[in-house]
């Protein structure tokens, strides 16, 4: 009898131990099931409002200011929990965690869009400190002109993000204006010569490199546009250097571009492939994304107008990653005009306008196209691409297309 | 006698407790679903060996290659050994790399190696290619589109369970093959590049 009691006790003890372990393993971290927790605390001082975000493991994050929100994006996480203490702050209205398909967004809403911030971070254990400060005299909410809404680039690169941090809170015009002569309504065109540096692009049989042709055509287009004194031109590169693809989109957005045109020379395995093609973005959207995008297409209008709305919808933030999706209609129109001009002027075989999921276009927050001038892998067209005359003709055709587009969208 | 009865009773309770314990252990060990993907991809090879031992039945698939005439993708039929989805999908991509047998053109650089391929339970196929796929000198927009969509369309067309395809290079995510097509999101098939 005594033996059994002992056995029972042993089994019960084992059970308790075991169940304790299970709850330990499922409840808290270890292995695949771990859900990281971030703790957020807020503290007001006379100088600034401090937000401290801490988490155990090393978290990868991006910072973006958007209207009256500051958004911390945590990427590539399977789960994230938010722990926050109740707080009262003169600057911060709320702090919430939202989820997009690829990331978790910590959305810090402030009482006014006119705030600046500084950030510092520490790895392992992760800690991110944000200091938010309202601009003097903006304690109350103001209606601000659309001009000051910073078009922050929807980019992932870290280097680029630094520049965003530096500019955030500054009035966009002060940082970004090219010179004193820029008229307020002057259109800005960003020209993106494809490839550069060690990224040579496609290569022709005679050794012509795509990166050289694209830069030559881009420079000619820049000259042509500036000759008319109507538009401001910004180049994503004006020498033979590597420029990351998301950096190119960032240049457009930082300069509040009205148009983005990426110039390329085509390549194919087929030597006889020929002609020019104009592309605009196609979305490789998952079901969830396409639903969201459909929402934006149906509620169309300019993206910045939407961002200026008072009841700022968290969903809209997610779209910075795919800013171009709001401009697909205009982009296809622009592509039509440019392709039409190319066909007319160059008498190249019409390959029509096309859609493709091009990396360089996804983050651009204005109408954007990618032009494949001709096939560098076709010996005849390669010869043409090398000639200055052909390059000038192409520039002329592109310019004609842009003008047609602006005429259509110009308000009387 | 009485003692014996109570002994039996206790033994039975003990047995029940042990069974409960065993069930708990099983649930704990095999409950995690996420781990399953790994197991499946590992067992793929074993399944194939078992299949070969028994009897090889062949299965017809359609591959898409480039046509020199119109620059579109055209179909070419091929027989591959019937097996599990991972092995069959693998065979399709390997045939694409090997190239066409009729008058069409190969799209993927011939020295490319298929490192790994597995299909998740929710229909996303990961195709992991060696770096040679990024080292072609014909990568303009058209060249890149042809490579990406010959793979994506061939997989989605032949396997209903494959809804999306994600391309990896040397086991890692990469921005593009040669500066154009965005590889960071999975691809849905685009049959507009196929000749009608």
Coordinates of C-alpha atoms in Angstrom, one line a residue:
Chain A
X1 CA 0.0 0.0 0.0
X2 CA 2.7 2.4 1.0
X3 CA 4.5 1.6 -2.2
X4 CA 1.5 2.7 -4.3
X5 CA 1.2 5.9 -2.5
X6 CA 4.8 6.6 -3.2
X7 CA 4.2 5.7 -6.9
X8 CA 1.2 8.0 -7.0
X9 CA 3.2 10.9 -5.5
X10 CA 5.9 10.3 -8.1
X11 CA 3.5 10.3 -11.0
X12 CA 1.7 13.4 -9.8
X13 CA 5.0 15.2 -9.3
X14 CA 6.1 14.2 -12.8
X15 CA 2.8 15.5 -14.2
X16 CA 3.1 18.8 -12.4
X17 CA 6.6 19.2 -13.6
X18 CA 5.7 18.3 -17.1
X19 CA 2.7 20.6 -17.4
X20 CA 4.8 23.3 -15.9
X21 CA 7.3 22.9 -18.6
X22 CA 4.7 22.9 -21.3
X23 CA 3.2 26.1 -20.2
X24 CA 6.7 27.5 -19.9
X25 CA 7.5 26.5 -23.4
X26 CA 4.3 27.7 -25.1
X27 CA 3.8 30.8 -23.0
X28 CA 7.2 32.2 -23.3
X29 CA 10.0 32.2 -25.9
X30 CA 12.3 29.5 -27.1
X31 CA 12.5 28.3 -30.6
X32 CA 10.0 28.9 -33.3
X33 CA 7.1 29.8 -31.1
X34 CA 8.6 32.8 -29.4
X35 CA 6.7 36.0 -29.8
X36 CA 8.9 39.0 -29.1
X37 CA 7.5 41.6 -26.8
X38 CA 8.3 45.3 -27.1
X39 CA 7.8 47.6 -24.1
X40 CA 6.9 51.2 -24.7
X41 CA 7.1 54.0 -22.2
X42 CA 6.4 57.7 -22.6
X43 CA 7.8 60.5 -20.6
X44 CA 7.2 64.2 -20.9
X45 CA 9.8 66.7 -19.9
X46 CA 10.0 70.5 -20.4
X47 CA 12.4 69.9 -23.3
X48 CA 10.8 67.1 -25.3
X49 CA 8.7 64.0 -25.0
X50 CA 10.7 60.8 -24.8
X51 CA 9.4 57.5 -26.1
X52 CA 11.4 54.5 -25.1
X53 CA 10.9 51.2 -27.0
X54 CA 12.7 48.2 -25.7
X55 CA 12.6 44.6 -26.6
X56 CA 14.8 41.6 -25.7
X57 CA 16.2 40.5 -29.0
X58 CA 17.8 42.6 -31.7
X59 CA 15.0 44.0 -33.8
X60 CA 15.3 45.4 -37.3
X61 CA 13.4 48.6 -37.7
X62 CA 12.7 51.6 -39.9
X63 CA 11.5 55.0 -38.9
X64 CA 9.2 57.2 -41.0
X65 CA 7.4 60.4 -40.2
X66 CA 4.1 60.8 -42.0
X67 CA 1.9 63.7 -41.3
X68 CA 1.0 63.5 -37.6
X69 CA 2.4 60.1 -37.1
X70 CA 5.8 58.6 -36.5
X71 CA 5.9 55.0 -37.6
X72 CA 8.4 52.4 -36.5
X73 CA 8.3 49.5 -38.9
X74 CA 9.6 46.1 -37.6
X75 CA 10.2 43.8 -40.5
X76 CA 10.3 40.0 -40.9
X77 CA 8.7 39.1 -37.7
X78 CA 6.2 36.2 -37.3
X79 CA 4.7 37.9 -34.3
X80 CA 5.0 40.9 -32.0
X81 CA 3.3 42.0 -28.8
X82 CA 3.0 45.4 -27.4
X83 CA 3.3 46.2 -23.7
X84 CA 2.6 49.8 -22.8
X85 CA 1.9 51.6 -19.6
X86 CA -0.9 54.2 -19.5
X87 CA 0.6 57.6 -20.1
X88 CA -0.4 61.2 -20.5
X89 CA 1.6 63.4 -22.8
X90 CA 1.3 66.8 -24.3
X91 CA 2.6 65.7 -27.6
X92 CA 1.6 62.1 -28.1
X93 CA -2.0 61.1 -28.6
X94 CA -1.8 57.4 -28.9
X95 CA 0.6 54.5 -29.6
X96 CA -0.7 51.4 -31.3
X97 CA 0.6 48.3 -33.0
X98 CA -0.7 47.5 -36.5
X99 CA 0.1 44.6 -38.8
X100 CA 0.8 44.7 -42.5
X101 CA 1.6 41.6 -44.6
X102 CA 5.3 41.9 -44.1
X103 CA 5.8 44.0 -41.1
X104 CA 4.6 45.2 -37.7
X105 CA 4.0 48.9 -37.5
X106 CA 4.2 50.8 -34.2
X107 CA 2.2 54.0 -34.9
X108 CA 2.9 56.9 -32.7
X109 CA 0.3 59.6 -33.2
X110 CA 1.0 63.1 -32.2
X111 CA -1.4 66.0 -31.7
X112 CA 0.1 68.0 -34.5
X113 CA 2.0 67.2 -37.7
X114 CA 4.5 70.0 -36.9
X115 CA 6.9 68.0 -34.8
X116 CA 10.5 67.1 -35.2
X117 CA 12.2 64.1 -33.7
X118 CA 15.6 62.6 -33.0
X119 CA 16.3 58.9 -32.4
X120 CA 19.0 56.8 -30.9
X121 CA 19.1 53.0 -30.8
X122 CA 21.0 50.3 -29.1
X123 CA 21.3 46.7 -30.1
X124 CA 21.1 43.7 -27.9
X125 CA 19.1 44.2 -25.8
X126 CA 17.2 46.3 -28.3
X127 CA 16.3 49.8 -27.2
X128 CA 15.1 52.7 -29.4
X129 CA 14.8 56.1 -27.9
X130 CA 12.8 58.8 -29.6
X131 CA 12.6 62.4 -28.6
X132 CA 9.7 64.3 -30.0
X133 CA 9.4 68.0 -30.0
X134 CA 6.6 70.2 -31.2
X135 CA 7.6 73.2 -33.3
X136 CA 7.1 76.4 -31.2
X137 CA 3.7 77.8 -31.4
X138 CA 2.1 74.7 -32.8
X139 CA 0.5 73.2 -29.8
X140 CA -2.9 73.4 -31.4
X141 CA -3.7 71.6 -34.6
X142 CA -3.3 73.7 -37.7
X143 CA -4.4 73.2 -41.2
X144 CA -1.2 73.1 -43.2
X145 CA -0.6 73.6 -46.8
X146 CA -0.1 70.5 -48.8
X147 CA 3.4 71.7 -49.6
X148 CA 4.8 70.8 -46.2
X149 CA 3.7 67.2 -46.2
X150 CA 7.0 65.5 -46.6
X151 CA 7.0 62.9 -49.3
X152 CA 9.1 60.5 -47.4
X153 CA 10.5 57.8 -49.5
X154 CA 8.9 54.4 -49.1
X155 CA 12.2 52.7 -49.1
X156 CA 13.8 49.9 -47.2
X157 CA 17.5 50.8 -47.4
X158 CA 19.1 51.9 -44.2
X159 CA 21.3 54.6 -45.7
X160 CA 18.3 56.2 -47.2
X161 CA 16.4 56.1 -44.0
X162 CA 19.1 58.2 -42.3
X163 CA 18.4 60.9 -44.8
X164 CA 14.7 60.7 -44.0
X165 CA 15.5 61.2 -40.3
X166 CA 17.6 64.2 -41.0
X167 CA 14.9 65.8 -43.1
X168 CA 11.9 64.9 -41.1
X169 CA 10.2 67.9 -39.6
X170 CA 11.9 70.4 -41.8
X171 CA 9.6 72.2 -44.2
X172 CA 10.0 70.3 -47.4
X173 CA 10.6 73.3 -49.5
X174 CA 13.6 74.5 -47.5
X175 CA 15.5 71.3 -47.7
X176 CA 14.6 70.3 -51.2
X177 CA 14.5 73.4 -53.4
X178 CA 17.1 73.4 -56.0
X179 CA 17.6 77.1 -56.2
X180 CA 16.0 80.5 -55.5
X181 CA 14.4 80.6 -59.0
X182 CA 12.1 77.7 -58.6
X183 CA 8.6 78.7 -59.1
X184 CA 6.1 77.2 -56.8
X185 CA 4.2 75.5 -59.5
X186 CA 7.2 74.4 -61.5
X187 CA 7.0 70.7 -62.4
X188 CA 9.9 68.5 -61.3
X189 CA 10.9 65.7 -63.6
X190 CA 13.2 63.0 -62.3
X191 CA 15.3 61.2 -64.9
X192 CA 16.8 57.9 -63.9
X193 CA 19.6 56.6 -66.1
X194 CA 19.5 52.8 -65.7
X195 CA 22.3 50.9 -64.0
X196 CA 25.8 52.4 -63.4
X197 CA 29.1 51.6 -61.9
X198 CA 29.7 47.8 -61.6
X199 CA 26.1 47.2 -62.6
X200 CA 26.6 47.5 -66.3
X201 CA 23.2 46.3 -67.3
X202 CA 22.9 44.5 -70.7
X203 CA 25.8 44.2 -73.0
X204 CA 25.8 44.4 -76.8
X205 CA 27.8 42.2 -79.2
X206 CA 30.2 45.1 -80.0
X207 CA 30.7 45.6 -76.3
X208 CA 28.3 48.6 -75.8
X209 CA 27.2 48.8 -72.2
X210 CA 23.7 49.6 -71.3
X211 CA 24.8 51.9 -68.4
X212 CA 26.6 54.2 -70.8
X213 CA 23.8 54.5 -73.3
X214 CA 21.2 55.2 -70.6
X215 CA 23.4 58.0 -69.1
X216 CA 24.0 59.6 -72.6
X217 CA 20.3 59.6 -73.4
X218 CA 19.4 60.9 -70.0
X219 CA 21.8 63.8 -70.3
X220 CA 20.4 64.8 -73.7
X221 CA 16.9 64.6 -72.3
X222 CA 17.9 66.8 -69.4
X223 CA 19.4 69.4 -71.7
X224 CA 16.3 69.3 -73.9
X225 CA 13.9 69.8 -71.0
X226 CA 15.9 72.6 -69.4
X227 CA 16.2 74.4 -72.8
X228 CA 12.5 75.2 -72.4
X229 CA 12.9 76.6 -68.9
X230 CA 9.5 75.1 -68.0
X231 CA 10.5 72.2 -65.8
X232 CA 13.1 71.4 -63.1
X233 CA 15.1 68.3 -63.8
X234 CA 16.8 66.0 -61.2
X235 CA 19.0 63.1 -62.2
X236 CA 19.3 60.0 -60.0
X237 CA 22.9 59.8 -61.2
X238 CA 25.0 62.0 -63.6
X239 CA 28.1 59.9 -63.6
X240 CA 29.1 56.3 -63.8
X241 CA 28.2 55.2 -60.3
X242 CA 26.1 52.5 -58.6
X243 CA 22.8 53.8 -57.3
X244 CA 20.6 51.4 -55.4
X245 CA 17.1 50.9 -56.9
X246 CA 15.2 52.1 -53.8
X247 CA 17.6 55.1 -53.6
X248 CA 16.4 56.1 -57.1
X249 CA 12.8 56.1 -55.9
X250 CA 13.8 58.1 -52.9
X251 CA 15.4 60.8 -55.0
X252 CA 12.1 61.2 -56.8
X253 CA 10.1 61.4 -53.6
X254 CA 12.5 63.6 -51.8
X255 CA 12.3 66.0 -54.7
X256 CA 8.6 65.9 -54.8
X257 CA 8.8 64.7 -58.4
X258 CA 5.8 65.2 -60.7
X259 CA 7.2 62.6 -63.1
X260 CA 9.7 59.8 -63.0
X261 CA 11.2 58.4 -66.1
X262 CA 13.7 55.5 -66.0
X263 CA 15.8 55.1 -69.2
X264 CA 17.1 51.7 -70.2
X265 CA 18.3 49.7 -73.2
X266 CA 16.7 46.3 -73.6
X267 CA 18.4 42.9 -73.7
X268 CA 17.2 39.5 -74.8
X269 CA 18.5 36.1 -75.7
X270 CA 17.1 36.7 -79.1
X271 CA 19.5 38.7 -81.2
X272 CA 16.7 39.7 -83.5
X273 CA 14.5 41.2 -80.8
X274 CA 14.1 44.9 -81.7
X275 CA 12.1 48.0 -81.1
X276 CA 11.3 50.3 -78.1
X277 CA 9.0 49.5 -75.2
X278 CA 7.5 51.6 -72.5
X279 CA 6.7 49.9 -69.2
X280 CA 4.6 50.9 -66.2
X281 CA 4.4 49.0 -63.0
X282 CA 2.4 45.8 -62.6
X283 CA 1.7 44.6 -59.1
X284 CA 2.6 41.2 -58.0
X285 CA -0.1 41.7 -55.4
X286 CA -1.2 39.0 -53.1
X287 CA -5.0 38.7 -52.5
X288 CA -4.8 40.8 -49.4
X289 CA -2.7 43.4 -51.1
X290 CA -4.9 43.6 -54.2
X291 CA -7.9 44.2 -52.0
X292 CA -6.2 47.1 -50.4
X293 CA -5.0 48.4 -53.7
X294 CA -8.5 48.2 -55.1
X295 CA -9.6 50.3 -52.3
X296 CA -7.1 53.0 -53.3
X297 CA -7.9 52.8 -56.9
X298 CA -11.6 53.3 -56.2
X299 CA -10.9 56.2 -53.9
X300 CA -8.4 57.8 -56.2
X301 CA -6.9 61.2 -56.0
X302 CA -3.4 62.2 -55.2
X303 CA -1.7 60.3 -52.5
X304 CA -0.6 63.3 -50.6
X305 CA -4.1 64.7 -50.4
X306 CA -5.2 61.5 -48.7
X307 CA -2.3 61.7 -46.4
X308 CA -3.4 65.1 -45.4
X309 CA -6.8 63.9 -44.3
X310 CA -7.6 64.5 -40.7
X311 CA -8.6 61.0 -39.7
X312 CA -5.4 59.4 -40.7
X313 CA -6.0 55.8 -41.6
X314 CA -3.3 53.5 -40.5
X315 CA -3.8 51.4 -43.7
X316 CA -2.5 54.2 -45.8
X317 CA 0.8 54.0 -44.2
X318 CA 1.4 50.5 -45.3
X319 CA 1.2 51.7 -48.9
X320 CA 4.4 53.7 -48.7
X321 CA 6.0 50.4 -49.7
X322 CA 4.1 50.4 -52.9
X323 CA 3.5 54.1 -53.4
X324 CA 3.4 53.6 -57.2
X325 CA 0.1 51.7 -56.9
X326 CA -1.8 55.0 -56.5
X327 CA -0.5 56.3 -59.8
X328 CA -1.0 53.4 -62.1
X329 CA -3.6 55.1 -64.2
X330 CA -1.5 58.2 -64.8
X331 CA 1.5 56.1 -65.4
X332 CA -0.1 54.1 -68.1
X333 CA -1.3 57.3 -69.7
X334 CA 2.2 58.7 -69.6
X335 CA 3.5 55.4 -71.1
X336 CA 1.1 55.7 -74.0
X337 CA 2.2 59.2 -74.9
X338 CA 5.9 58.4 -74.7
X339 CA 5.6 55.1 -76.6
X340 CA 3.5 57.0 -79.3
X341 CA 6.2 59.6 -79.7
X342 CA 8.9 56.9 -79.9
X343 CA 7.1 55.1 -82.6
X344 CA 6.5 58.3 -84.6
X345 CA 9.9 59.8 -84.3
X346 CA 12.1 56.8 -84.5
X347 CA 10.1 54.6 -86.8
X348 CA 11.1 51.7 -84.5
X349 CA 8.9 48.7 -84.4
X350 CA 6.0 49.2 -82.0
X351 CA 6.3 46.9 -79.1
X352 CA 3.5 48.7 -77.3
X353 CA 3.2 49.7 -73.7
X354 CA 3.7 46.9 -71.2
X355 CA 3.4 46.2 -67.5
X356 CA 6.1 44.6 -65.3
X357 CA 6.9 44.4 -61.6
X358 CA 10.0 46.6 -61.8
X359 CA 11.8 47.2 -58.6
X360 CA 12.8 50.8 -59.5
X361 CA 9.1 51.9 -60.0
X362 CA 7.4 50.4 -56.9
X363 CA 8.3 53.1 -54.4
X364 CA 7.9 56.1 -56.7
X365 CA 5.1 58.4 -55.5
X366 CA 4.2 60.0 -58.8
X367 CA 3.5 58.9 -62.4
X368 CA 6.5 56.8 -63.4
X369 CA 7.6 54.8 -66.4
X370 CA 10.5 52.8 -67.6
X371 CA 11.5 53.2 -71.2
X372 CA 13.5 50.5 -73.0
X373 CA 14.8 52.6 -75.9
X374 CA 16.0 49.8 -78.1
X375 CA 17.7 46.4 -77.9
X376 CA 21.4 46.6 -77.2
X377 CA 21.6 42.9 -77.9
X378 CA 20.4 43.5 -81.5
X379 CA 23.5 44.4 -83.6
X380 CA 21.7 46.9 -85.7
X381 CA 20.1 48.6 -82.8
X382 CA 23.3 48.5 -80.8
X383 CA 24.9 50.6 -83.6
X384 CA 22.1 53.1 -83.4
X385 CA 22.3 53.3 -79.6
X386 CA 25.9 54.3 -79.9
X387 CA 25.2 57.2 -82.2
X388 CA 24.7 60.7 -80.8
X389 CA 22.1 61.4 -83.4
X390 CA 19.9 58.5 -82.4
X391 CA 20.4 59.4 -78.7
X392 CA 19.2 63.0 -79.4
X393 CA 16.2 61.7 -81.4
X394 CA 15.2 59.5 -78.4
X395 CA 15.6 62.4 -76.0
X396 CA 13.3 64.5 -78.3
X397 CA 10.7 61.7 -78.4
X398 CA 10.7 61.3 -74.6
X399 CA 10.4 65.1 -74.2
X400 CA 7.4 65.1 -76.6
X401 CA 5.7 62.4 -74.6
X402 CA 6.2 64.2 -71.3
X403 CA 4.8 67.4 -72.8
X404 CA 1.8 65.7 -74.1
X405 CA 1.1 64.2 -70.7
X406 CA 1.5 67.5 -68.9
X407 CA -0.8 69.2 -71.3
X408 CA -3.5 66.7 -70.5
X409 CA -3.2 67.0 -66.8
X410 CA -2.5 70.8 -66.6
X411 CA -5.2 72.6 -64.9
X412 CA -6.5 75.8 -66.6
Chain B
X1 CA -8.7 -10.9 -2.3
X2 CA -9.7 -7.5 -1.3
X3 CA -6.2 -6.4 -1.4
X4 CA -5.8 -7.8 -4.9
X5 CA -8.9 -5.9 -6.1
X6 CA -7.7 -2.6 -4.9
X7 CA -4.3 -3.3 -6.4
X8 CA -5.9 -3.9 -9.8
X9 CA -7.9 -0.7 -9.5
X10 CA -4.7 1.2 -8.7
X11 CA -2.9 -0.4 -11.6
X12 CA -5.7 0.7 -13.9
X13 CA -5.6 4.3 -12.7
X14 CA -1.9 4.2 -13.1
X15 CA -2.3 3.0 -16.7
X16 CA -4.8 5.7 -17.5
X17 CA -2.4 8.3 -16.1
X18 CA 0.4 6.9 -18.2
X19 CA -1.8 7.1 -21.4
X20 CA -2.7 10.7 -20.7
X21 CA 1.0 11.4 -20.2
X22 CA 1.9 9.7 -23.5
X23 CA -0.8 11.7 -25.3
X24 CA 0.5 15.0 -23.9
X25 CA 4.0 14.1 -24.9
X26 CA 2.8 13.3 -28.5
X27 CA 0.9 16.5 -28.8
X28 CA 3.8 18.5 -27.5
X29 CA 6.3 16.9 -29.9
X30 CA 4.2 16.9 -33.1
X31 CA 1.9 19.7 -32.5
X32 CA 4.0 22.5 -34.0
X33 CA 2.8 22.9 -37.6
X34 CA 5.5 25.3 -38.8
X35 CA 8.2 22.7 -38.5
X36 CA 6.3 20.6 -41.0
X37 CA 7.7 22.3 -44.0
X38 CA 11.1 21.2 -43.1
X39 CA 10.2 17.7 -42.6
X40 CA 8.4 17.5 -45.9
X41 CA 11.3 18.9 -47.9
X42 CA 13.6 16.4 -46.2
X43 CA 11.5 13.4 -46.9
X44 CA 11.1 14.4 -50.6
X45 CA 14.2 12.5 -51.5
X46 CA 13.2 9.4 -49.5
X47 CA 9.8 9.3 -51.2
X48 CA 11.4 9.5 -54.6
X49 CA 13.7 6.5 -53.8
X50 CA 10.7 4.5 -52.7
X51 CA 8.8 5.4 -55.8
X52 CA 11.6 4.2 -58.1
X53 CA 11.9 0.9 -56.3
X54 CA 8.3 0.2 -57.0
X55 CA 7.4 1.3 -60.5
X56 CA 8.1 4.5 -62.4
X57 CA 5.0 6.0 -64.0
X58 CA 5.6 9.0 -66.2
X59 CA 3.6 12.2 -66.3
X60 CA 3.3 14.8 -69.0
X61 CA 4.1 18.4 -68.2
X62 CA 4.1 21.6 -70.2
X63 CA 7.2 23.8 -70.2
X64 CA 7.4 27.3 -71.5
X65 CA 10.4 28.4 -73.6
X66 CA 11.1 31.5 -75.7
X67 CA 10.3 31.7 -79.4
X68 CA 12.8 33.5 -81.6
X69 CA 10.0 34.6 -83.9
X70 CA 7.7 36.5 -81.6
X71 CA 9.6 36.8 -78.3
X72 CA 6.7 35.1 -76.5
X73 CA 6.8 32.0 -74.4
X74 CA 5.6 28.8 -76.2
X75 CA 4.7 25.4 -74.8
X76 CA 6.7 22.2 -75.1
X77 CA 5.6 18.9 -73.7
X78 CA 7.8 16.7 -71.6
X79 CA 7.6 13.5 -69.6
X80 CA 8.8 13.4 -66.0
X81 CA 8.6 10.7 -63.4
X82 CA 5.5 10.9 -61.3
X83 CA 6.3 11.6 -57.7
X84 CA 5.5 14.0 -54.9
X85 CA 5.0 17.7 -55.7
X86 CA 8.5 18.8 -54.6
X87 CA 10.2 16.3 -56.9
X88 CA 7.9 16.9 -59.8
X89 CA 8.3 20.7 -59.6
X90 CA 12.0 20.2 -59.3
X91 CA 12.0 18.1 -62.5
X92 CA 10.1 20.9 -64.3
X93 CA 12.6 23.6 -63.4
X94 CA 15.5 21.3 -64.2
X95 CA 14.1 20.6 -67.6
X96 CA 13.7 24.4 -68.1
X97 CA 17.4 24.8 -67.4
X98 CA 18.3 21.9 -69.6
X99 CA 16.5 23.7 -72.5
X100 CA 14.1 23.0 -75.3
X101 CA 14.1 20.0 -77.6
X102 CA 12.2 21.6 -80.4
X103 CA 13.0 24.9 -82.2
X104 CA 12.5 27.1 -79.2
X105 CA 15.1 29.0 -77.2
X106 CA 16.4 28.3 -73.7
X107 CA 15.7 31.2 -71.3
X108 CA 17.6 30.4 -68.1
X109 CA 21.4 30.5 -68.4
X110 CA 22.5 26.9 -69.0
X111 CA 25.1 26.7 -66.2
X112 CA 22.5 27.6 -63.6
X113 CA 21.9 24.9 -60.9
X114 CA 18.6 24.4 -59.1
X115 CA 19.8 24.2 -55.5
X116 CA 16.5 23.6 -53.7
X117 CA 12.8 23.6 -54.4
X118 CA 10.0 23.2 -52.0
X119 CA 6.3 23.9 -51.9
X120 CA 4.7 25.1 -48.7
X121 CA 1.3 23.9 -47.7
X122 CA -0.3 27.2 -48.7
X123 CA 0.9 26.9 -52.2
X124 CA 4.1 29.0 -52.3
X125 CA 6.9 27.4 -54.2
X126 CA 10.4 28.5 -53.3
X127 CA 12.8 28.0 -56.1
X128 CA 16.4 28.4 -55.1
X129 CA 18.8 28.9 -58.0
X130 CA 22.6 29.2 -58.1
X131 CA 24.2 32.6 -58.7
X132 CA 24.9 31.8 -62.4
X133 CA 21.3 32.8 -63.1
X134 CA 22.2 36.4 -62.3
X135 CA 25.3 36.4 -64.6
X136 CA 23.8 36.8 -68.0
X137 CA 24.6 39.7 -70.3
X138 CA 21.2 39.7 -71.9
X139 CA 19.4 41.0 -68.9
X140 CA 17.3 43.9 -70.2
X141 CA 13.7 44.0 -69.1
X142 CA 12.7 41.4 -71.7
X143 CA 15.5 39.0 -70.9
X144 CA 14.7 39.1 -67.2
X145 CA 10.9 38.8 -67.7
X146 CA 11.4 35.7 -69.8
X147 CA 13.5 34.0 -67.2
X148 CA 11.2 34.8 -64.3
X149 CA 8.0 34.0 -66.1
X150 CA 9.1 30.8 -67.8
X151 CA 9.7 29.4 -64.3
X152 CA 6.7 31.0 -62.6
X153 CA 4.2 30.1 -65.4
X154 CA 5.6 26.6 -66.0
X155 CA 5.2 25.8 -62.3
X156 CA 1.8 27.4 -61.8
X157 CA 0.5 25.9 -65.1
X158 CA 1.4 22.3 -64.3
X159 CA 0.7 22.2 -60.6
X160 CA -2.7 23.4 -59.3
X161 CA -1.4 23.5 -55.7
X162 CA 1.3 26.0 -56.7
X163 CA -0.3 29.5 -56.5
X164 CA 2.8 31.7 -56.2
X165 CA 6.5 31.3 -56.8
X166 CA 9.3 33.0 -54.9
X167 CA 12.8 33.1 -56.4
X168 CA 15.9 32.8 -54.2
X169 CA 19.5 33.1 -55.3
X170 CA 22.0 31.0 -53.4
X171 CA 19.5 30.5 -50.7
X172 CA 18.9 34.2 -50.2
X173 CA 16.4 36.8 -51.1
X174 CA 17.7 39.1 -53.8
X175 CA 16.4 42.4 -55.1
X176 CA 16.5 41.6 -58.9
X177 CA 18.3 39.3 -61.3
X178 CA 19.9 42.1 -63.3
X179 CA 18.4 45.4 -62.1
X180 CA 14.8 45.2 -63.3
X181 CA 12.2 42.7 -62.1
X182 CA 11.5 42.8 -58.4
X183 CA 12.2 39.5 -56.8
X184 CA 11.3 40.5 -53.2
X185 CA 7.6 39.5 -53.6
X186 CA 6.3 36.1 -54.7
X187 CA 5.1 36.0 -58.3
X188 CA 1.7 35.2 -59.4
X189 CA 1.6 33.6 -62.9
X190 CA 1.3 36.0 -65.8
X191 CA 0.0 34.1 -68.8
X192 CA 0.0 37.2 -71.0
X193 CA 3.6 36.4 -71.9
X194 CA 2.5 33.1 -73.5
X195 CA 1.7 33.0 -77.2
X196 CA -1.9 32.2 -78.0

